[in-house]
């Protein structure tokens, strides 16, 4: 399957349309591809237990095989089940359209054929919802643009991107063969069910579908090139001296899904770029969200807007500094500025609120369980933001601010005791701190993860237009092992196992969920020699075999394997956001 997708990628890159279409038709009729599509939506997907309008979920093995045998792109689609889910940290909700399991499998099959084609076409600074790319790539791309030169920024967001994409404009841009076009059109026009009422869908690609993020990226493809062509690199005379030229670089667009920034040294270029962006978006039925779109500068205040900007939870801002505190450019000239990348004020406030919420809800549960939830959240948040070169300062301040929060938890836990007794019960000495929040249970000490433990880790941006479909799976497996959100056990295991599953011997590709398996079945035995990396479906197979053996030998039943303290499943394309 991987080889066939690589050939589709190469054919698309070479512009060989006839050969590409032939390969795509071969793939969508392949039994292996149908099995893979069904496995992804019924075994690997976290939403596998969510039913569509038909009420079907959690297929057993025989039902999965039957679905794979009958699966085909027949140009039909079932209406979506519409539910409203809350936006993180907001009172507002966003609509989610849930397809049936059969439609999800069809979409996964179509995605297997379409994604390699479009990965060969997508622009280099598009990072959202793409294999092998993440939020961190977008942040580093922005930092590389502003750290050597102060710039004006158009910080933009689209208004209802998924809900308003023009169907005919999207189909025209897709420009695919009839079978695929008819199927995509059927999904777009399938309609939604709210309770017992059916509503037509005249525009948009519904959030919740397997293929929806890919279709949204296809719709937005071309914006970066359009802006660069409209505002290219040019040179102008500097002052009255002959031979002195000043070069203005092209306007750069960096996009993550429906959030994007446009950067340039001149304010008038940014203002023109905004008008040009609005015209381009109108061709696909979209427009800017004026409430969340602003023009700013990396160093100075512009029209009442503070210096710097927030993007994907980070704050990016430059400061004027002396020659002894700044870096130099490639010609050895002092930059006279320093760029700081760190968690935004909103992200910091959300962190504080979430820790308080965990402690508050933890009053009614065993302290060890509460600490486990606390550690999962803190570890995930810190791993996401540790790539910011100035995050360490924020981490230290935040950790210091947490001590009164922990003490408040202890005061509620031991309401009749003094602070001395409380401190002795909830604060313990550890490697990172003399006052580490924790709880002693018998001889076992449960300690809270501290932000002191997370040092700055430089993230290397993905190269240009490189894609996991280029056939260099070793490169992408190594890159996956260096991802900031990758747990230590998985980093270590990937290298020792030479990037392959210990059960089936096949490589770990970018989209494959990885699980840590405890060889003896004992979750408490966390020795390195007792842990190995396997595919999610291989892990299911191993435990089914062990369960069958245990039933024959009648020992205690085995529980599903999990890693203590870290998520047993790691999928970078799903964990790009904190």
C-alpha positions as semicolon CSV with decimal commas, in nm:
position;residue;x (nm);y (nm);z (nm)
1;X;0,000;0,000;0,000
2;X;0,279;0,241;0,094
3;X;0,459;0,172;-0,234
4;X;0,143;0,240;-0,435
5;X;0,090;0,570;-0,252
6;X;0,452;0,667;-0,320
7;X;0,397;0,602;-0,691
8;X;0,084;0,821;-0,685
9;X;0,287;1,094;-0,515
10;X;0,565;1,074;-0,777
11;X;0,320;1,068;-1,068
12;X;0,142;1,375;-0,931
13;X;0,473;1,554;-0,877
14;X;0,582;1,476;-1,234
15;X;0,247;1,592;-1,376
16;X;0,166;1,248;-1,519
17;X;-0,212;1,273;-1,473
18;X;-0,312;0,962;-1,670
19;X;-0,075;0,735;-1,476
20;X;-0,174;0,895;-1,143
21;X;-0,546;0,833;-1,207
22;X;-0,477;0,473;-1,307
23;X;-0,289;0,415;-0,984
24;X;-0,565;0,580;-0,778
25;X;-0,830;0,358;-0,938
26;X;-0,614;0,056;-0,860
27;X;-0,587;0,165;-0,498
28;X;-0,957;0,227;-0,430
29;X;-1,045;-0,119;-0,566
30;X;-0,763;-0,293;-0,378
31;X;-0,874;-0,531;-0,104
32;X;-0,572;-0,431;0,107
33;X;-0,673;-0,064;0,088
34;X;-1,030;-0,146;0,187
35;X;-0,908;-0,349;0,485
36;X;-0,679;-0,062;0,589
37;X;-0,960;0,194;0,556
38;X;-1,193;-0,016;0,772
39;X;-0,920;-0,074;1,030
40;X;-0,848;0,297;1,061
41;X;-1,209;0,394;1,135
42;X;-1,316;0,092;1,341
43;X;-1,000;0,011;1,539
44;X;-0,752;0,301;1,534
45;X;-0,980;0,604;1,535
46;X;-1,065;0,748;1,877
47;X;-1,422;0,815;1,759
48;X;-1,487;0,453;1,664
49;X;-1,752;0,418;1,939
50;X;-1,952;0,716;1,808
51;X;-2,253;0,621;1,598
52;X;-2,396;0,809;1,301
53;X;-2,763;0,832;1,205
54;X;-2,780;0,452;1,166
55;X;-2,681;0,394;1,532
56;X;-2,408;0,142;1,440
57;X;-2,076;0,143;1,628
58;X;-1,803;-0,090;1,758
59;X;-1,803;-0,354;1,484
60;X;-1,677;-0,701;1,573
61;X;-1,412;-0,874;1,351
62;X;-1,665;-1,052;1,128
63;X;-1,858;-0,727;1,071
64;X;-1,535;-0,545;0,986
65;X;-1,443;-0,806;0,727
66;X;-1,791;-0,791;0,575
67;X;-1,768;-0,410;0,549
68;X;-1,427;-0,433;0,380
69;X;-1,555;-0,683;0,125
70;X;-1,850;-0,465;0,021
71;X;-1,678;-0,125;0,051
72;X;-1,671;0,084;-0,268
73;X;-1,695;0,445;-0,383
74;X;-2,047;0,417;-0,524
75;X;-2,140;0,786;-0,526
76;X;-2,382;0,747;-0,234
77;X;-2,376;0,903;0,113
78;X;-2,594;0,898;0,425
79;X;-2,694;1,222;0,603
80;X;-2,470;1,333;0,890
81;X;-2,574;1,334;1,254
82;X;-2,532;1,695;1,374
83;X;-2,417;1,751;1,733
84;X;-2,290;2,066;1,905
85;X;-1,969;2,038;2,104
86;X;-1,820;2,313;2,326
87;X;-1,513;2,502;2,209
88;X;-1,218;2,460;2,449
89;X;-1,233;2,723;2,722
90;X;-1,534;2,900;2,566
91;X;-1,910;2,907;2,612
92;X;-1,960;2,887;2,236
93;X;-2,014;2,556;2,058
94;X;-1,917;2,433;1,715
95;X;-2,116;2,197;1,496
96;X;-1,986;1,847;1,439
97;X;-2,120;1,626;1,160
98;X;-2,085;1,254;1,238
99;X;-2,096;1,020;0,935
100;X;-2,196;0,657;0,959
101;X;-1,920;0,398;0,996
102;X;-1,963;0,293;0,631
103;X;-1,924;0,654;0,511
104;X;-1,622;0,698;0,738
105;X;-1,462;0,391;0,582
106;X;-1,539;0,525;0,232
107;X;-1,382;0,858;0,323
108;X;-1,073;0,683;0,461
109;X;-1,046;0,487;0,134
110;X;-1,079;0,803;-0,074
111;X;-0,823;0,978;0,144
112;X;-0,571;0,697;0,084
113;X;-0,589;0,780;-0,288
114;X;-0,622;1,159;-0,277
115;X;-0,375;1,253;-0,005
116;X;-0,055;1,140;-0,187
117;X;-0,166;1,333;-0,497
118;X;-0,217;1,655;-0,305
119;X;0,088;1,615;-0,083
120;X;0,287;1,654;-0,406
121;X;0,104;1,984;-0,478
122;X;0,058;2,152;-0,139
123;X;0,261;2,464;-0,065
124;X;0,565;2,448;0,167
125;X;0,421;2,670;0,444
126;X;0,092;2,484;0,488
127;X;0,117;2,284;0,812
128;X;-0,229;2,199;0,946
129;X;-0,392;1,856;0,910
130;X;-0,107;1,714;0,701
131;X;0,094;1,397;0,771
132;X;0,440;1,461;0,913
133;X;0,366;1,826;0,997
134;X;0,260;1,994;1,319
135;X;0,199;2,323;1,499
136;X;0,565;2,338;1,593
137;X;0,670;2,349;1,227
138;X;0,446;2,652;1,172
139;X;0,586;2,830;1,479
140;X;0,948;2,770;1,376
141;X;0,868;2,885;1,020
142;X;0,738;3,216;1,161
143;X;1,035;3,253;1,396
144;X;1,278;3,206;1,106
145;X;1,102;3,488;0,919
146;X;1,104;3,745;1,200
147;X;1,415;3,681;1,408
148;X;1,651;3,854;1,161
149;X;1,420;4,134;1,048
150;X;1,134;4,315;1,221
151;X;0,814;4,284;1,018
152;X;0,451;4,380;0,998
153;X;0,204;4,096;1,036
154;X;-0,145;4,028;0,913
155;X;-0,270;3,787;1,181
156;X;-0,582;3,641;1,020
157;X;-0,849;3,381;1,083
158;X;-1,126;3,265;0,851
159;X;-1,492;3,295;0,943
160;X;-1,662;2,955;0,952
161;X;-1,410;2,792;0,719
162;X;-1,554;2,440;0,723
163;X;-1,913;2,566;0,698
164;X;-1,881;2,808;0,408
165;X;-1,654;2,657;0,142
166;X;-1,822;2,679;-0,199
167;X;-1,895;2,326;-0,321
168;X;-1,849;2,389;-0,693
169;X;-1,526;2,583;-0,637
170;X;-1,393;2,294;-0,429
171;X;-1,496;2,029;-0,686
172;X;-1,337;2,237;-0,962
173;X;-1,012;2,266;-0,769
174;X;-1,017;1,895;-0,685
175;X;-1,022;1,816;-1,058
176;X;-1,032;1,440;-1,012
177;X;-1,170;1,141;-1,204
178;X;-1,551;1,088;-1,224
179;X;-1,582;0,810;-0,964
180;X;-1,402;1,017;-0,700
181;X;-1,578;1,341;-0,799
182;X;-1,923;1,184;-0,769
183;X;-1,839;1,040;-0,429
184;X;-1,701;1,368;-0,292
185;X;-2,003;1,555;-0,427
186;X;-2,232;1,304;-0,253
187;X;-2,059;1,369;0,081
188;X;-2,079;1,745;0,039
189;X;-2,449;1,730;-0,052
190;X;-2,549;1,454;0,194
191;X;-2,731;1,690;0,432
192;X;-2,757;1,675;0,811
193;X;-3,003;1,538;1,064
194;X;-3,088;1,744;1,373
195;X;-3,307;1,514;1,574
196;X;-3,570;1,396;1,326
197;X;-3,538;1,697;1,094
198;X;-3,334;1,685;0,771
199;X;-3,146;1,993;0,643
200;X;-2,978;2,033;0,306
201;X;-2,611;2,133;0,289
202;X;-2,555;2,402;0,028
203;X;-2,196;2,489;0,124
204;X;-1,908;2,377;0,343
205;X;-1,738;2,050;0,426
206;X;-1,870;1,927;0,764
207;X;-1,633;1,898;1,059
208;X;-1,613;1,542;1,182
209;X;-1,555;1,360;0,854
210;X;-1,231;1,168;0,791
211;X;-1,172;1,352;0,464
212;X;-1,295;1,699;0,570
213;X;-0,953;1,839;0,676
214;X;-0,800;1,728;0,345
215;X;-1,083;1,893;0,147
216;X;-1,040;2,216;0,346
217;X;-0,666;2,217;0,270
218;X;-0,742;2,162;-0,099
219;X;-0,984;2,456;-0,095
220;X;-0,722;2,685;0,066
221;X;-0,437;2,563;-0,154
222;X;-0,292;2,842;-0,363
223;X;-0,322;3,133;-0,119
224;X;0,049;3,130;-0,032
225;X;0,155;3,128;-0,398
226;X;-0,098;3,396;-0,490
227;X;0,028;3,639;-0,223
228;X;0,394;3,570;-0,308
229;X;0,329;3,637;-0,678
230;X;0,142;3,960;-0,603
231;X;0,414;4,093;-0,372
232;X;0,745;3,949;-0,499
233;X;1,102;4,031;-0,399
234;X;1,223;4,364;-0,539
235;X;1,505;4,614;-0,491
236;X;1,498;4,988;-0,443
237;X;1,755;5,268;-0,414
238;X;1,862;5,345;-0,059
239;X;1,913;5,718;-0,007
240;X;2,108;5,915;-0,266
241;X;2,422;5,703;-0,272
242;X;2,485;5,530;-0,600
243;X;2,509;5,156;-0,597
244;X;2,335;5,128;-0,263
245;X;2,032;4,902;-0,296
246;X;1,781;4,782;-0,042
247;X;1,601;4,454;-0,102
248;X;1,240;4,397;0,007
249;X;1,158;4,027;0,038
250;X;0,835;3,877;-0,090
251;X;0,531;3,863;0,134
252;X;0,535;3,530;0,318
253;X;0,220;3,339;0,410
254;X;0,235;3,072;0,680
255;X;-0,085;2,877;0,737
256;X;-0,207;2,621;0,986
257;X;-0,556;2,503;0,880
258;X;-0,778;2,816;0,878
259;X;-0,534;3,031;1,082
260;X;-0,260;3,209;0,892
261;X;-0,020;3,502;0,904
262;X;0,125;3,716;0,624
263;X;0,458;3,889;0,695
264;X;0,641;4,175;0,524
265;X;0,870;4,467;0,613
266;X;0,631;4,734;0,481
267;X;0,293;4,827;0,629
268;X;0,140;4,924;0,292
269;X;0,224;4,579;0,151
270;X;0,046;4,410;0,444
271;X;-0,259;4,634;0,395
272;X;-0,269;4,551;0,023
273;X;-0,214;4,183;0,103
274;X;-0,523;4,189;0,326
275;X;-0,737;4,324;0,040
276;X;-0,587;4,071;-0,200
277;X;-0,653;3,788;0,047
278;X;-1,019;3,889;0,079
279;X;-1,058;3,883;-0,300
280;X;-0,894;3,541;-0,326
281;X;-1,104;3,394;-0,043
282;X;-1,424;3,520;-0,206
283;X;-1,359;3,285;-0,502
284;X;-1,409;2,985;-0,271
285;X;-1,693;3,134;-0,065
286;X;-1,487;3,239;0,238
287;X;-1,407;3,565;0,414
288;X;-1,192;3,688;0,701
289;X;-1,319;3,694;1,058
290;X;-1,273;4,068;1,125
291;X;-1,305;4,020;1,501
292;X;-0,997;3,795;1,504
293;X;-0,796;3,957;1,224
294;X;-0,543;4,227;1,309
295;X;-0,239;4,406;1,168
296;X;0,056;4,434;1,408
297;X;0,434;4,466;1,414
298;X;0,691;4,242;1,578
299;X;0,858;4,528;1,773
300;X;0,650;4,848;1,776
301;X;0,286;4,940;1,837
302;X;0,071;4,985;1,524
303;X;-0,264;5,167;1,532
304;X;-0,319;5,077;1,897
305;X;-0,223;4,712;1,847
306;X;0,038;4,576;2,088
307;X;0,370;4,452;1,946
308;X;0,389;4,084;1,860
309;X;0,108;3,835;1,806
310;X;-0,033;3,504;1,929
311;X;-0,038;3,198;1,705
312;X;-0,131;2,840;1,798
313;X;-0,098;2,917;2,169
314;X;0,248;3,079;2,140
315;X;0,333;3,448;2,163
316;X;0,594;3,570;1,915
317;X;0,751;3,910;1,970
318;X;1,083;4,086;1,903
319;X;1,261;4,338;2,127
320;X;1,522;4,599;2,045
321;X;1,849;4,519;2,225
322;X;2,210;4,634;2,220
323;X;2,481;4,480;2,007
324;X;2,613;4,272;2,296
325;X;2,280;4,093;2,350
326;X;2,171;4,032;1,989
327;X;2,278;3,785;1,725
328;X;2,425;3,851;1,383
329;X;2,307;3,781;1,030
330;X;2,492;3,576;0,768
331;X;2,709;3,880;0,685
332;X;2,816;3,929;1,049
333;X;2,602;4,240;1,097
334;X;2,438;4,289;1,438
335;X;2,061;4,235;1,423
336;X;1,993;4,477;1,712
337;X;1,687;4,274;1,809
338;X;1,595;3,954;1,988
339;X;1,289;3,742;1,919
340;X;1,112;3,563;2,203
341;X;0,879;3,265;2,151
342;X;0,685;3,163;2,461
343;X;0,334;3,063;2,577
344;X;0,078;3,336;2,521
345;X;-0,101;3,505;2,813
346;X;-0,420;3,319;2,719
347;X;-0,238;2,984;2,725
348;X;-0,085;3,064;3,065
349;X;-0,424;3,160;3,209
350;X;-0,582;2,841;3,073
351;X;-0,301;2,640;3,234
352;X;-0,365;2,797;3,575
353;X;-0,740;2,742;3,551
354;X;-0,702;2,380;3,441
355;X;-0,465;2,291;3,726
356;X;-0,708;2,449;3,976
357;X;-0,997;2,255;3,818
358;X;-0,806;1,925;3,842
359;X;-0,727;1,987;4,210
360;X;-1,083;2,094;4,286
361;X;-1,240;1,787;4,124
362;X;-0,967;1,575;4,282
363;X;-1,096;1,646;4,634
364;X;-1,347;1,362;4,589
365;X;-1,102;1,103;4,448
366;X;-0,794;0,924;4,581
367;X;-0,495;1,163;4,580
368;X;-0,291;0,920;4,367
369;X;-0,555;0,928;4,093
370;X;-0,579;1,306;4,113
371;X;-0,199;1,335;4,079
372;X;-0,208;1,107;3,776
373;X;-0,456;1,342;3,602
374;X;-0,252;1,643;3,709
375;X;0,068;1,493;3,569
376;X;-0,089;1,401;3,235
377;X;-0,206;1,758;3,184
378;X;0,115;1,930;3,301
379;X;0,336;1,696;3,099
380;X;0,135;1,748;2,780
381;X;0,124;2,129;2,822
382;X;0,495;2,157;2,898
383;X;0,600;1,927;2,614
384;X;0,400;2,139;2,370
385;X;0,547;2,473;2,482
386;X;0,906;2,370;2,564
387;X;1,010;2,438;2,202
388;X;0,969;2,813;2,266
389;X;1,317;2,957;2,323
390;X;1,187;3,179;2,607
391;X;0,943;2,931;2,763
392;X;1,182;2,838;3,046
393;X;1,133;3,173;3,219
394;X;0,753;3,132;3,202
395;X;0,780;2,773;3,330
396;X;0,977;2,880;3,638
397;X;0,732;3,159;3,724
398;X;0,430;2,934;3,673
399;X;0,576;2,659;3,890
400;X;0,644;2,913;4,167
401;X;0,283;3,034;4,142
402;X;0,152;2,679;4,183
403;X;0,274;2,634;4,543
404;X;-0,010;2,844;4,697
405;X;-0,255;2,646;4,480
406;X;-0,121;2,316;4,615
407;X;-0,125;2,449;4,972
408;X;-0,488;2,554;4,927
409;X;-0,569;2,196;4,822
410;X;-0,400;2,069;5,139
411;X;-0,589;2,315;5,358
412;X;-0,918;2,181;5,224
413;X;-0,799;1,822;5,260
414;X;-0,690;1,874;5,622
415;X;-0,929;2,147;5,734
416;X;-0,857;2,102;6,109
417;X;-0,477;2,098;6,082
418;X;-0,214;2,373;6,076
419;X;0,001;2,470;5,778
420;X;0,308;2,295;5,923
421;X;0,133;1,959;5,935
422;X;-0,023;2,016;5,591
423;X;0,314;2,106;5,435
424;X;0,473;1,790;5,578
425;X;0,195;1,578;5,428
426;X;0,176;1,724;5,076
427;X;0,528;1,856;5,007
428;X;0,820;1,618;4,963
429;X;1,182;1,632;4,852
430;X;1,258;1,521;4,496
431;X;1,537;1,548;4,239
432;X;1,396;1,871;4,095
433;X;1,266;2,045;4,406
434;X;1,290;2,040;4,785
435;X;0,919;2,122;4,799
436;X;0,753;1,896;4,546
437;X;0,376;1,845;4,569
438;X;0,296;1,478;4,627
439;X;0,124;1,211;4,833
440;X;0,271;0,917;5,021
441;X;0,069;0,597;5,004
442;X;0,230;0,329;5,218
443;X;0,589;0,300;5,095
444;X;0,510;0,453;4,755
445;X;0,548;0,826;4,698
446;X;0,333;0,981;4,423
447;X;0,492;1,308;4,308
448;X;0,354;1,584;4,088
449;X;0,539;1,660;3,766
450;X;0,705;2,000;3,789
451;X;0,769;2,247;3,508
452;X;1,133;2,258;3,619
453;X;1,179;1,917;3,456
454;X;1,117;2,047;3,103
455;X;1,417;2,209;2,937
456;X;1,412;2,399;2,611
457;X;1,414;2,161;2,315
458;X;1,481;2,295;1,968
459;X;1,241;2,170;1,702
460;X;1,371;2,132;1,347
461;X;1,118;2,252;1,091
462;X;1,013;2,009;0,819
463;X;1,204;2,071;0,498
464;X;1,015;2,265;0,229
465;X;0,770;2,046;0,042
466;X;0,895;1,711;0,176
467;X;0,624;1,454;0,243
468;X;0,598;1,110;0,410
469;X;0,486;0,982;0,069
470;X;0,831;1,043;-0,082
471;X;0,935;0,688;0,014
472;X;1,202;0,778;0,272
473;X;1,026;0,610;0,565
474;X;1,346;0,590;0,775
475;X;1,380;0,970;0,767
476;X;1,018;1,018;0,871
477;X;1,038;0,752;1,144
478;X;1,347;0,923;1,291
479;X;1,174;1,260;1,269
480;X;0,872;1,114;1,444
481;X;1,099;0,999;1,727
482;X;1,227;1,354;1,775
483;X;0,884;1,516;1,796
484;X;0,841;1,728;2,114
485;X;0,526;1,538;2,215
486;X;0,680;1,195;2,167
487;X;0,707;1,012;2,504
488;X;1,056;0,900;2,614
489;X;0,970;0,530;2,602
490;X;0,860;0,562;2,240
491;X;1,169;0,766;2,145
492;X;1,391;0,502;2,299
493;X;1,197;0,211;2,150
494;X;1,187;0,350;1,797
495;X;1,565;0,371;1,788
496;X;1,634;0,032;1,948
497;X;1,378;-0,144;1,726
498;X;1,509;0,029;1,412
499;X;1,173;0,203;1,358
500;X;0,982;-0,127;1,316
501;X;0,703;-0,303;1,506
502;X;0,839;-0,588;1,722
503;X;0,531;-0,801;1,650
504;X;0,477;-0,784;1,272
505;X;0,819;-0,648;1,170
506;X;0,666;-0,377;0,948
507;X;0,778;-0,012;0,968
508;X;0,599;0,253;1,172
509;X;0,465;0,497;0,915
510;X;0,366;0,854;1,002
511;X;-0,006;0,781;1,038
512;X;0,037;0,459;1,240
513;X;-0,059;0,480;1,611
514;X;0,220;0,338;1,830
515;X;0,155;0,158;2,159
516;X;0,387;0,039;2,434
517;X;0,334;-0,330;2,517
518;X;0,436;-0,483;2,850
519;X;0,577;-0,820;2,749
520;X;0,480;-1,009;3,066
521;X;0,135;-0,845;3,077
522;X;0,215;-0,674;3,409
523;X;0,148;-0,300;3,384
524;X;0,346;-0,234;3,703
525;X;0,666;-0,384;3,561
526;X;0,810;-0,079;3,382
527;X;1,161;-0,210;3,323
528;X;1,303;-0,124;2,981
529;X;1,344;-0,493;2,900
530;X;0,973;-0,551;2,964
531;X;0,850;-0,287;2,718
532;X;0,834;-0,299;2,341
533;X;0,666;-0,089;2,069
534;X;0,390;-0,231;1,851
535;X;0,118;-0,106;1,616
536;X;-0,220;-0,049;1,780
537;X;-0,379;-0,334;1,582
538;X;-0,082;-0,560;1,664
539;X;-0,133;-0,479;2,031
540;X;-0,496;-0,588;2,006
541;X;-0,386;-0,911;1,839
542;X;-0,123;-0,981;2,108
543;X;-0,374;-0,938;2,391
544;X;-0,635;-1,149;2,214
545;X;-0,376;-1,428;2,192
546;X;-0,275;-1,382;2,557
547;X;-0,639;-1,371;2,665
548;X;-0,712;-1,695;2,480
549;X;-0,410;-1,861;2,637
550;X;-0,503;-1,736;2,985
551;X;-0,855;-1,878;2,946
552;X;-0,711;-2,219;2,859
553;X;-0,470;-2,210;3,156
554;X;-0,728;-2,035;3,384
555;X;-0,505;-1,769;3,545
556;X;-0,645;-1,421;3,633
557;X;-0,772;-1,233;3,328
558;X;-0,537;-0,979;3,168
559;X;-0,628;-0,613;3,154
560;X;-0,550;-0,393;2,852
561;X;-0,187;-0,281;2,857
562;X;-0,100;0,080;2,930
563;X;0,200;0,290;3,012
564;X;0,219;0,444;3,355
565;X;0,228;0,823;3,338
566;X;0,221;0,864;2,958
567;X;-0,033;0,794;2,690
568;X;0,014;0,439;2,551
569;X;-0,095;0,553;2,205
570;X;0,101;0,820;2,025
571;X;-0,018;0,969;1,698
572;X;0,150;1,303;1,615
573;X;-0,108;1,406;1,355
574;X;-0,370;1,389;1,631
575;X;-0,163;1,553;1,905
576;X;-0,050;1,868;1,733
577;X;-0,241;2,091;1,974
578;X;-0,216;2,097;2,346
